[in-house]
Short mmCIF file of C-alpha atoms in Angstrom, two decimals:
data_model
loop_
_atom_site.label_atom_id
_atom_site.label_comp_id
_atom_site.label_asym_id
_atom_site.label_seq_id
_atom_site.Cartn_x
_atom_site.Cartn_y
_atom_site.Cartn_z
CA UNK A 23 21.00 75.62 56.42
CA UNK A 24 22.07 72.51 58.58
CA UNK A 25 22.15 74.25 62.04
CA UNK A 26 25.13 72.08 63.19
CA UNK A 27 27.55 73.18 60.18
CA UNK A 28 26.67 76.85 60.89
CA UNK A 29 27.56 76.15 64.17
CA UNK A 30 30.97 74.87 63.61
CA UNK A 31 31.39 77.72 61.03
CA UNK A 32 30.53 80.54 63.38
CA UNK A 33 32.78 79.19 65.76
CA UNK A 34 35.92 78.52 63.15
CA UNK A 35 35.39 81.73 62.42
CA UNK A 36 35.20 84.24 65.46
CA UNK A 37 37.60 81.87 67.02
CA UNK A 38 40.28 82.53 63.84
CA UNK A 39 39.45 85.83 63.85
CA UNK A 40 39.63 86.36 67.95
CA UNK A 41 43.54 84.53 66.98
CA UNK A 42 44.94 86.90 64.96
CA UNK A 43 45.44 89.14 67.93
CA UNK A 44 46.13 87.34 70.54
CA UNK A 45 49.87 86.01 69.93
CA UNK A 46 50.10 89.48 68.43
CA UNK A 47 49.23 91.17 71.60
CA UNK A 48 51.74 88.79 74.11
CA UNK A 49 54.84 88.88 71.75
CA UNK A 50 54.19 92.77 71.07
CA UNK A 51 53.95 93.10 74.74
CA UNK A 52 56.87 91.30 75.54
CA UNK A 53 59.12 93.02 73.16
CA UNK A 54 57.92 96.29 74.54
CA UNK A 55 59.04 95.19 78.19
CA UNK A 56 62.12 94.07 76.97
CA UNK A 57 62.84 97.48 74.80
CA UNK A 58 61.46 99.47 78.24
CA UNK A 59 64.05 97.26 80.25
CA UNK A 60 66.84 98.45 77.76
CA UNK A 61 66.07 101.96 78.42
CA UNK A 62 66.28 101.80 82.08
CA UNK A 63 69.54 99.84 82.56
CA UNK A 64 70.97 101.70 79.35
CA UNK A 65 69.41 104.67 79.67
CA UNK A 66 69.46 105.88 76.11
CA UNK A 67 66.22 107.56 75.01
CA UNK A 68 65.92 105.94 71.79
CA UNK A 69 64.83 102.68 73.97
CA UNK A 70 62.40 104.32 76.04
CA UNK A 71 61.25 106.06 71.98
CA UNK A 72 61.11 102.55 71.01
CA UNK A 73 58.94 101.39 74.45
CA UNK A 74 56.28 104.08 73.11
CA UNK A 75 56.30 103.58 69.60
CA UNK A 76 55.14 100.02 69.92
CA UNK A 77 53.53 100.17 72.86
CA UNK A 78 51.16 102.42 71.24
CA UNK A 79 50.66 99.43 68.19
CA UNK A 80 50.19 96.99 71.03
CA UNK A 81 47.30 99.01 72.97
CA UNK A 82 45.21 99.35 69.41
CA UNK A 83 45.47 95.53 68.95
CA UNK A 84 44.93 94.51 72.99
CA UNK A 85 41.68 96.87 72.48
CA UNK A 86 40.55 95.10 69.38
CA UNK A 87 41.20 91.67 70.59
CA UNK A 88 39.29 92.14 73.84
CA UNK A 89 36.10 92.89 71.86
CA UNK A 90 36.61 89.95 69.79
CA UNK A 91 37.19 87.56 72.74
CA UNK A 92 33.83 88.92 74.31
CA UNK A 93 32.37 87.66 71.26
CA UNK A 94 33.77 84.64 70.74
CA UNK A 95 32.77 83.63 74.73
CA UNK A 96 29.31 84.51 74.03
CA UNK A 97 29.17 81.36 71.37
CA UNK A 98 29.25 78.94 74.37
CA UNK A 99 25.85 80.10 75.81
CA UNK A 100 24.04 80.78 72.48
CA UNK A 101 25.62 77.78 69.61
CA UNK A 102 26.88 75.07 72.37
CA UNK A 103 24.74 74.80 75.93
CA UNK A 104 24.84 71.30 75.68
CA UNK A 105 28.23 71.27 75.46
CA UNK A 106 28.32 73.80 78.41
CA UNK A 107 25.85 72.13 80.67
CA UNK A 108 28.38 69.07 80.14
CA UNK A 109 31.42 70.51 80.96
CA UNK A 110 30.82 74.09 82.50
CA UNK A 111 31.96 72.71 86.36
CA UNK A 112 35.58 71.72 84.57
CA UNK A 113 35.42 74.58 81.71
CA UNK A 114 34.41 77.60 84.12
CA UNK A 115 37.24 77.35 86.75
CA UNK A 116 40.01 78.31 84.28
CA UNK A 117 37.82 80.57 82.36
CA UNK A 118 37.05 82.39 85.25
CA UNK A 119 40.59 82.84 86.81
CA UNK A 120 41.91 84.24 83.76
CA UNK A 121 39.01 86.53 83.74
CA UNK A 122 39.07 87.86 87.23
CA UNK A 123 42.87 87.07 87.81
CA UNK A 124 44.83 87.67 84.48
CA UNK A 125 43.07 89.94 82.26
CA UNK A 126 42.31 91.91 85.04
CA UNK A 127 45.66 91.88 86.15
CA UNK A 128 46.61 92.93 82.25
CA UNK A 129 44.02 95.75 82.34
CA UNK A 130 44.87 97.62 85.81
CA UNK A 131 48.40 97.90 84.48
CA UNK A 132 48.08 98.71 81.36
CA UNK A 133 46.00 101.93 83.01
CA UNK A 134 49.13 102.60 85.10
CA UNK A 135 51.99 102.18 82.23
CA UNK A 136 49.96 104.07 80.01
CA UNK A 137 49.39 107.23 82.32
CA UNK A 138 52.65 106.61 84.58
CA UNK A 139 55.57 108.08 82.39
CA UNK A 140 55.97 111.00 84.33
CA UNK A 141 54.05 110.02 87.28
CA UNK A 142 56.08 106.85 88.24
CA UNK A 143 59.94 105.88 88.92
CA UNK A 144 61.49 104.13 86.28
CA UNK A 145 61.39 100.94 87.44
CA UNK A 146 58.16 100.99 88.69
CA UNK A 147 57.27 101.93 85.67
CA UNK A 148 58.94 99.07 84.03
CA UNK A 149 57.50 96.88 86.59
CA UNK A 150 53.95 97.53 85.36
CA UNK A 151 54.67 96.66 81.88
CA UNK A 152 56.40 93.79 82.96
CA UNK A 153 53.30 92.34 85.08
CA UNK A 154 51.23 93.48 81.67
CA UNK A 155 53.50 90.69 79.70
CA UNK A 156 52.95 87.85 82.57
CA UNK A 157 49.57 88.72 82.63
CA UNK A 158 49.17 87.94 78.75
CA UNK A 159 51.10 84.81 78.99
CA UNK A 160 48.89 83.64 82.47
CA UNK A 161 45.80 84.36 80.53
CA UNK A 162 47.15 82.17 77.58
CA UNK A 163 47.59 79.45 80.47
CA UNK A 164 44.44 79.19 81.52
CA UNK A 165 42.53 79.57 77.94
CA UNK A 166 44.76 76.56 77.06
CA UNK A 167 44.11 74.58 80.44
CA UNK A 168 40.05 74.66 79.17
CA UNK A 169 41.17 73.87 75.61
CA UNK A 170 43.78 70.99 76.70
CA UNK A 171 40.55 69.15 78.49
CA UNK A 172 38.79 69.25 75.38
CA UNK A 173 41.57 67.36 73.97
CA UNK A 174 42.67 65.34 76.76
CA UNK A 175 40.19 64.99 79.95
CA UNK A 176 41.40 64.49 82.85
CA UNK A 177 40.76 65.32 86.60
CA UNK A 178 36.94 65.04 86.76
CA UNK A 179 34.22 62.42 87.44
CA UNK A 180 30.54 61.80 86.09
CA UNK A 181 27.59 62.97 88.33
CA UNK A 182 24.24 63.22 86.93
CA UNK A 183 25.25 63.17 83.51
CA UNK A 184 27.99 66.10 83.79
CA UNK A 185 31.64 66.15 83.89
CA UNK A 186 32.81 67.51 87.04
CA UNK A 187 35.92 68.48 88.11
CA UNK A 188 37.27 66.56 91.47
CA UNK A 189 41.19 67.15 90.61
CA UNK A 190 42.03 70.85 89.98
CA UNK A 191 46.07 69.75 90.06
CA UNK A 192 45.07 67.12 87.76
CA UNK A 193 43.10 69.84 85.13
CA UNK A 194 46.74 72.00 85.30
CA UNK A 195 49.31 69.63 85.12
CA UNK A 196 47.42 67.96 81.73
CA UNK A 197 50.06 66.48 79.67
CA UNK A 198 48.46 68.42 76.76
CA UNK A 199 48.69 71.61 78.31
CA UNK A 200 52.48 71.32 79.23
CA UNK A 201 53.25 70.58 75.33
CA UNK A 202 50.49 73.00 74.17
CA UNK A 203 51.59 75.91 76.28
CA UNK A 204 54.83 76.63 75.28
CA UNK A 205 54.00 75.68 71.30
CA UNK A 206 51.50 78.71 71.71
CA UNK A 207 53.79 81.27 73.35
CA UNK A 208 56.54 81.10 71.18
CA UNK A 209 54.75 81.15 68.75
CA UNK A 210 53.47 84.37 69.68
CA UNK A 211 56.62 85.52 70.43
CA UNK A 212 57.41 84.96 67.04
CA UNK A 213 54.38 87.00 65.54
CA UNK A 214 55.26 89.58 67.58
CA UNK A 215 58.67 89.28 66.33
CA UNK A 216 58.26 89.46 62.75
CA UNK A 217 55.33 92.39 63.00
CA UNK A 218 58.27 94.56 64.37
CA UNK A 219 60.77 92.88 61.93
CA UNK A 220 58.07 93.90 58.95
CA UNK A 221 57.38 97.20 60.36
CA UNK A 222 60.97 98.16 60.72
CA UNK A 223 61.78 96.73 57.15
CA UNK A 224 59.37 98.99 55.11
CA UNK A 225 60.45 102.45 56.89
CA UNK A 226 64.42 101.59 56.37
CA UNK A 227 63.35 100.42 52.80
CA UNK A 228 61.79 104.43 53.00
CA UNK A 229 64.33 105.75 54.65
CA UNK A 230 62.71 106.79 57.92
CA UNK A 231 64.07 107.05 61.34
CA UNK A 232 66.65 104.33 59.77
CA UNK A 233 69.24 103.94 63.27
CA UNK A 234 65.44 103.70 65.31
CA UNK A 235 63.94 100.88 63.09
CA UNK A 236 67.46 98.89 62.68
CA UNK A 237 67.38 98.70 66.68
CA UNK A 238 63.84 97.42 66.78
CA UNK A 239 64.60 94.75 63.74
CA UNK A 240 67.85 93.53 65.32
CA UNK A 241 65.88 93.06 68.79
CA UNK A 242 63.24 91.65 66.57
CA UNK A 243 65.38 88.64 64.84
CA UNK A 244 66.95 87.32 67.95
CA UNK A 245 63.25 86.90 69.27
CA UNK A 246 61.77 85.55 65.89
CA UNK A 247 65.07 82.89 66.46
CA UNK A 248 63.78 82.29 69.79
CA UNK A 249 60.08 82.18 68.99
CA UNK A 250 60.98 80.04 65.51
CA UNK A 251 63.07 77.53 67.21
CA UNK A 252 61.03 77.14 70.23
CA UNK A 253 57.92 76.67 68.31
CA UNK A 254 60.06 73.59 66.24
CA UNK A 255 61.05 71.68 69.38
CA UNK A 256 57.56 72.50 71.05
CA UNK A 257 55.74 71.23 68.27
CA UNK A 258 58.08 68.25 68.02
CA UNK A 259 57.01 67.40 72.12
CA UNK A 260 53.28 67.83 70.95
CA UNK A 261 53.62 65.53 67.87
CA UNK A 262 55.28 62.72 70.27
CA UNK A 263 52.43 63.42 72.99
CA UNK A 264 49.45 63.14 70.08
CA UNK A 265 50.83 59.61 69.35
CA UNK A 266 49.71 58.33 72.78
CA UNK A 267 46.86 60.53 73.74
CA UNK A 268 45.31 61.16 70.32
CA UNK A 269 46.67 58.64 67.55
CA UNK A 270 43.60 59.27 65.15
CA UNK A 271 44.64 62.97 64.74
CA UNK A 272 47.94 62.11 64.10
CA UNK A 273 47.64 59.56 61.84
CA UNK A 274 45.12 61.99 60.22
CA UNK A 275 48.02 64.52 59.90
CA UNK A 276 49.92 62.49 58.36
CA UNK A 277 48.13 60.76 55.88
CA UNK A 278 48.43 57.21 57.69
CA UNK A 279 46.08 54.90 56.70
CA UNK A 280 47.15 51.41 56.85
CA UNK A 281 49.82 50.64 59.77
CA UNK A 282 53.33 51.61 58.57
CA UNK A 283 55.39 48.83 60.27
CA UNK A 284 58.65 49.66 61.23
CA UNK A 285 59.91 52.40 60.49
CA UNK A 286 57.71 54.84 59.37
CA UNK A 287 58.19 57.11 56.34
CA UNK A 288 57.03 60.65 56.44
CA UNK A 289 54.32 61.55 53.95
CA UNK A 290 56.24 64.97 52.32
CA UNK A 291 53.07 65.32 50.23
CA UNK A 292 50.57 63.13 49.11
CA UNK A 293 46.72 62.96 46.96
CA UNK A 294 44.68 62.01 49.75
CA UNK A 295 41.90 60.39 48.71
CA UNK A 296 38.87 60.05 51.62
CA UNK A 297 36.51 58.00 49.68
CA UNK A 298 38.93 55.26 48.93
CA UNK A 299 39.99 55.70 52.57
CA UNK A 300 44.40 55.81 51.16
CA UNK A 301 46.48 57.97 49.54
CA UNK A 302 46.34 57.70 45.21
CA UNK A 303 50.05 59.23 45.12
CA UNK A 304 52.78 60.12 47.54
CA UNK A 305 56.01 61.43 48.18
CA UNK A 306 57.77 59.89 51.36
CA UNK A 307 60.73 60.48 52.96
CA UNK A 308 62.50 57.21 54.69
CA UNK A 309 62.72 56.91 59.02
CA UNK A 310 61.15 60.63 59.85
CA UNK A 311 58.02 59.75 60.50
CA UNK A 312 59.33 57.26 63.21
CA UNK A 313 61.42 60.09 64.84
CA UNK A 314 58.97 62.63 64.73
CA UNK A 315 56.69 60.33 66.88
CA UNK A 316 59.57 58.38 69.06
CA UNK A 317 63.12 60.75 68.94
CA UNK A 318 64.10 57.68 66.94
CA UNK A 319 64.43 55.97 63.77
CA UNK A 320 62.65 53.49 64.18
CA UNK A 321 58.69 52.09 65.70
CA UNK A 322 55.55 52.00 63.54
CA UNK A 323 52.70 54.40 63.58
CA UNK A 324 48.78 53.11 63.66
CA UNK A 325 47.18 53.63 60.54
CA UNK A 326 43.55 55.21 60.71
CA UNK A 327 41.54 52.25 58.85
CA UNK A 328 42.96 49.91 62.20
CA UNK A 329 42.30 52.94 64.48
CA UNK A 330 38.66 53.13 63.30
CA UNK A 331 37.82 49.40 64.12
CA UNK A 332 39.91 49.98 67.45
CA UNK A 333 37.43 53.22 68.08
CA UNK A 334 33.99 50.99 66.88
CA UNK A 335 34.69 48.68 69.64
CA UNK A 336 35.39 51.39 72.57
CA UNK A 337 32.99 53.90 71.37
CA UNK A 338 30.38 51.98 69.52
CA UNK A 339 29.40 51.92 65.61
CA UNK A 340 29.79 55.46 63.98
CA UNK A 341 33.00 57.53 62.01
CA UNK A 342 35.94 58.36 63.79
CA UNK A 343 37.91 59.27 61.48
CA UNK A 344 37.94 63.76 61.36
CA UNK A 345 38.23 65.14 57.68
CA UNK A 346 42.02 64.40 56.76
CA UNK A 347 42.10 66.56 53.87
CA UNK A 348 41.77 69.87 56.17
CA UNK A 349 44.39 67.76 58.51
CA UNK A 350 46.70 66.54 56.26
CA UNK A 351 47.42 70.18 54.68
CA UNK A 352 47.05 72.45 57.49
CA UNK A 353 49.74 70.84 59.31
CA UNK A 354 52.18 71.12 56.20
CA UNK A 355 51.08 74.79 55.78
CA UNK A 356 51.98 75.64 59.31
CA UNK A 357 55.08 73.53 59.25
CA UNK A 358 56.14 75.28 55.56
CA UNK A 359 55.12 79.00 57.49
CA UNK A 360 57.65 77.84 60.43
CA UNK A 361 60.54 76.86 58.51
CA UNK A 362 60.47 80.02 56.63
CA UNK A 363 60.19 81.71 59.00
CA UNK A 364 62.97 80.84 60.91
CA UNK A 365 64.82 80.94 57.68
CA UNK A 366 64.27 84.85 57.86
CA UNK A 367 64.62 85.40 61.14
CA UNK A 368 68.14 83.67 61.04
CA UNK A 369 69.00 85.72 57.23
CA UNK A 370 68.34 89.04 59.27
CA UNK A 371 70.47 88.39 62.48
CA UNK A 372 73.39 87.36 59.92
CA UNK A 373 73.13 90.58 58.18
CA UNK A 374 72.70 92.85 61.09
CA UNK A 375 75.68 91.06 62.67
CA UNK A 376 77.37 91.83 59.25
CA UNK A 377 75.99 95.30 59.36
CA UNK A 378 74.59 94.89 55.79
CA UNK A 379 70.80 95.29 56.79
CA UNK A 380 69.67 98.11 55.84
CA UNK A 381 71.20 97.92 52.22
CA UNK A 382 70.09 94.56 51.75
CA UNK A 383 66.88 95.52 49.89
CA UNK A 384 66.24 92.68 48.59
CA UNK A 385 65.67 91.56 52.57
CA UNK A 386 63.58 94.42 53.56
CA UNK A 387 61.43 93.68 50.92
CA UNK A 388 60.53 90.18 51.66
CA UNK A 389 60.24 90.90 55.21
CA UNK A 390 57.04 93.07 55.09
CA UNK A 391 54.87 90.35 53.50
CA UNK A 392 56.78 88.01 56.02
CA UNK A 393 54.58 89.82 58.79
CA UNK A 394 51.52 87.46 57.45
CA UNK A 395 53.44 84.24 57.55
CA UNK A 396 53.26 83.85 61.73
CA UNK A 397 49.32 84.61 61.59
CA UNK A 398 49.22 81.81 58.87
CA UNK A 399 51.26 79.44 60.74
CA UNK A 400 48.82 80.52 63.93
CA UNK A 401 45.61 79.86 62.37
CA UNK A 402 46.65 76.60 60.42
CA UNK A 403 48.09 74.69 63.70
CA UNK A 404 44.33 75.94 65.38
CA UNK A 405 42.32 74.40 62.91
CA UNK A 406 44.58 71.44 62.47
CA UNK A 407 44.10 70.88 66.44
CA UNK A 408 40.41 71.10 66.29
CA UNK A 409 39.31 69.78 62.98
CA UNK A 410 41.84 66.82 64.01
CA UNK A 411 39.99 66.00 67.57
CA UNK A 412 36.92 65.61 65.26
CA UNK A 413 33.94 64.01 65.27
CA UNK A 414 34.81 65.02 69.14
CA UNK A 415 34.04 67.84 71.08
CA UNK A 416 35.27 66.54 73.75
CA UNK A 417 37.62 63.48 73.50
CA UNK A 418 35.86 60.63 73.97
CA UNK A 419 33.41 61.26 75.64
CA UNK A 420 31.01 63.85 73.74
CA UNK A 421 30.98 64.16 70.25
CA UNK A 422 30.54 67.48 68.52
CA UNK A 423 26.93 67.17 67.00
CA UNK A 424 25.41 66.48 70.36
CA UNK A 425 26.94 69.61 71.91
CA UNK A 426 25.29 72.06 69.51
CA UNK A 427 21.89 73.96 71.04
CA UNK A 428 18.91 72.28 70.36
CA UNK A 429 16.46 75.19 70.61
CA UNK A 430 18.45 77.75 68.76
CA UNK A 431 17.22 77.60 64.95
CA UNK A 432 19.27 77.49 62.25
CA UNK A 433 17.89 80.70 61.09
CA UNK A 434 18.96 82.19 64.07
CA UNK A 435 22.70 81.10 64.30
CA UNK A 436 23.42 81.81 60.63
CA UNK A 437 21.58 85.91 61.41
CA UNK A 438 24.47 85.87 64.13
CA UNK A 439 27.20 84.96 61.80
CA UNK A 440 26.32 87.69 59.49
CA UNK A 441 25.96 90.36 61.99
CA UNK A 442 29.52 89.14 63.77
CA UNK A 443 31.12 89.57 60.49
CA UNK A 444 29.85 92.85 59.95
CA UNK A 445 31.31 93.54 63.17
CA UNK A 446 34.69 91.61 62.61
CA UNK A 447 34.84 93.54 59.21
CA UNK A 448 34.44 97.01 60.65
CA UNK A 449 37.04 96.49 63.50
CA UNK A 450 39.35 94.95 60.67
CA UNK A 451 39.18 98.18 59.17
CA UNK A 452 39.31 99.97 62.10
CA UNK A 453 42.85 98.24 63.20
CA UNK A 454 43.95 98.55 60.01
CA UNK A 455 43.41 102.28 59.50
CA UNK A 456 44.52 103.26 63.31
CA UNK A 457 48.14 101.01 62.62
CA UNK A 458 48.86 102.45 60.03
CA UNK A 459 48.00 106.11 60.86
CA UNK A 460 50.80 105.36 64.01
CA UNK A 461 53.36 103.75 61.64
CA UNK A 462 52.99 106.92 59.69
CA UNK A 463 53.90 109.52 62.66
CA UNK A 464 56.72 107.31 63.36
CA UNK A 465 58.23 107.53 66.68
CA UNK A 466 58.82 111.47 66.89
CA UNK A 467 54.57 111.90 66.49
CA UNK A 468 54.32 109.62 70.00
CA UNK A 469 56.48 112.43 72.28
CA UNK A 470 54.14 113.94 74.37
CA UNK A 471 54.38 117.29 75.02
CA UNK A 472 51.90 118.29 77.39
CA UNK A 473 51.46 122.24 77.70
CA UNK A 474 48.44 124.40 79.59
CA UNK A 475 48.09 127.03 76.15
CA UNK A 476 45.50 130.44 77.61
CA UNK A 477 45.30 133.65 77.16
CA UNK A 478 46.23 136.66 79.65
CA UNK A 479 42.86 138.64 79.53
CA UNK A 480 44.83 141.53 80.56
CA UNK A 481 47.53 141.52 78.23
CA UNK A 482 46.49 144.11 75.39
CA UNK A 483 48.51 142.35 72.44
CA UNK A 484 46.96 138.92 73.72
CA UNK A 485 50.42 137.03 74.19
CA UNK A 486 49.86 133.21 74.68
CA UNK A 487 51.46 132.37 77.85
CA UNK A 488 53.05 128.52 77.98
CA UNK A 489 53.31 127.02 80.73
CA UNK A 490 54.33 122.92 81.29
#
């Protein structure tokens, strides 16, 4: 019952959970737009089909991750006031835009693409679903802009004990943020990506609405290419930008512990072992490690034994060094997730190009489980980027144990984590249940057909008249 761990855990938690829909939501989005811009310069119905089909899939999982967000905010207030009396003048300016700027932005248009089929032009129409994507992506901006100070503060001063922003350019153009950003949105592009690619796979496999789904897989792979490529070469910028700004977490991710001289093997695999403080057995391979941190084969990385007497100096006696274990592997999950990933997405535009999809079985059958692999890779780069930054909540300057609420009881914290789960579960079942009741009707069961049905009171054989 330590209050602190149940602190951490509620927010690991609702903040995984609150994850799972968000990349979801902007690559769904995005691949809407682009199947709703197909329809209007093609104009060939089975595009604008398409727009509804997942657009519908999209609204259920926007709905479901708004919820969860509201919940996860709340944490700040209730688990972590210290830590929001400290930086609330830096953390509530982005927070706030993306509130009253993006999501409401996201919101008023999603009203007007939902209800505008009929009642707007074309590319108005488009327009609004188009300004539904940005809005996504700006609200990813600013959530990240809060999250990159955590990691990396800059553009604020200290006055009477608080951080407080002086240098609003500053807080945007963080060198975290610019490598963070795009990591994030392409790799929601590619969840977005493979959810259609997965979708699409198990109702050819059934042999349903076959010519509909192979358009929305082919559109699907060259997006999970994008996505899976963008997210290497992002990731690869974030790596080199960790080295300088954070060289505990990285040398944490990589199993470093002693300084690796010049140059620097990557650690494939290893037995870390954190009470001997070095690895017991590993498998290396020769010069990556030195280009994963440079763009070169060759320099030397700090080890995290030198980095802890280089922190005891700055910071003064205590641990620096964040759980490696949960570091070490995370990272190699996510990376493992990526590569397959790409892997697949690259299999599937070869076969459509060869127009062998939809007999390759085989294919379609590994690409529904594949849908899981993007949350995976999602969740495992989060917690590697927080459990990483720790013992700090905020880098160097407030660690995480003095940022939890000192009047809320453990009691009370841990009641909260068992009620939010009840709540997570239900909505889980909820999204669940309502995806794949739509998946079922397939994209014939989303035409609307609105008719007026009544009855003539003065026609004796009661005809129903129809009227659209």
């Amino acid at each position: 019952m330590d209050k602190l761990f149940l602190a951490r855990f509620q927010f690991a938690s609702t903040t995984i959970f609150h994850f799972l829909f968000v990349p979801l939501s902007i690559g769904l989005v995005f691949m809407v737009a682009l199947m709703e811009t197909l329809y209007v310069v093609k104009k060939k119905e089975i595009y604008k089909k398409m727009s509804k089909f997942w657009g519908h899939l999209f609204l259920i999982n926007f709905a479901v991750g708004v919820v969860t967000g509201i919940i996860q905010e709340f944490q700040f207030g209730m688990n972590w006031s210290d830590y929001s009396r400290f930086v609330g003048d830096v953390f509530g300016a982005p927070l706030a835009i993306e509130a009253l700027l993006a999501f409401f932005m996201e919101s008023t248009f999603i009203g007007l693409w939902i209800f505008g089929w009929e009642r707007l032009g074309k590319k108005l129409h488009l327009a609004c679903i188009w300004l539904v994507a940005i809005g996504t992506i700006l609200s990813a901006f600013w959530i990240l802009a809060a999250n990159s100070f955590m990691q990396h503060p800059v553009g604020f001063a200290f006055k009477n004990g608080r951080a407080e922003m002086n240098d609003f350019w500053q807080l945007i153009t963080n060198g975290q943020l610019l490598v963070e950003f795009p990591h994030v949105i392409f790799g929601a592009f590619a969840t977005g990506a493979f959810f259609v690619a997965g979708v699409s796979a198990y109702k050819m496999m059934k042999k349903q609405d076959v010519n509909f789904f192979k358009r929305s897989f082919q559109i699907a792979m060259v997006m999970a290419v994008i996505g899976g490529f963008g997210v290497a070469f992002s990731g690869h910028s974030q790596a080199q930008y960790l080295v300088k700004t954070q060289p505990m977490k990285m040398a944490a991710t990589e199993g470093v512990w002693e300084d690796t001289g010049s140059p620097a093997a990557w650690t494939f695999i290893g037995g870390i072992n954190d009470k001997k403080k070095k690895n017991d057995w590993e498998v290396k391979v020769p010069y990556l490690l030195s280009f994963l941190s440079y763009s070169k084969f060759s320099g030397s990385v700090e080890g995290m034994n030198t980095l802890q007497k280089d922190y005891e100096k700055v910071y003064g006696p205590g641990n620096y060094i964040p759980p490696v274990k949960t570091s070490f592997w995370s990272f190699r999950i996510m990376v493992g997730a990526g590569m397959l990933m790409i892997l697949f997405a690259m299999i599937g535009v070869v076969l459509a190009w060869r127009k062998r999809l939809v007999h390759a079985t085989w294919y379609l059958r590994l690409m529904v489980p594949m849908i899981l692999f993007p949350f995976l890779a999602n969740s495992m780069g989060w917690i590697m980027t927080e459990i990483g930054r720790q013992p700090w909540v905020v880098f160097g300057y407030m660690q995480t144990k003095d940022a939890v609420s000192p009047n809320v009881s453990a009691g009370s914290i841990l009641f909260s984590i068992i009620t939010f789960s009840t709540i997570y579960a239900i909505l889980a079942i909820v999204l669940i249940y309502l995806f794949i009741r739509e998946i079922k009707k397939g994209p014939d069961g989303h035409e609307e057909v609105e008719e007026n049905v009544s009855v003539d009171p003065f026609d004796k054989g009661g005809e129903k008249l129809v009227t659209e």
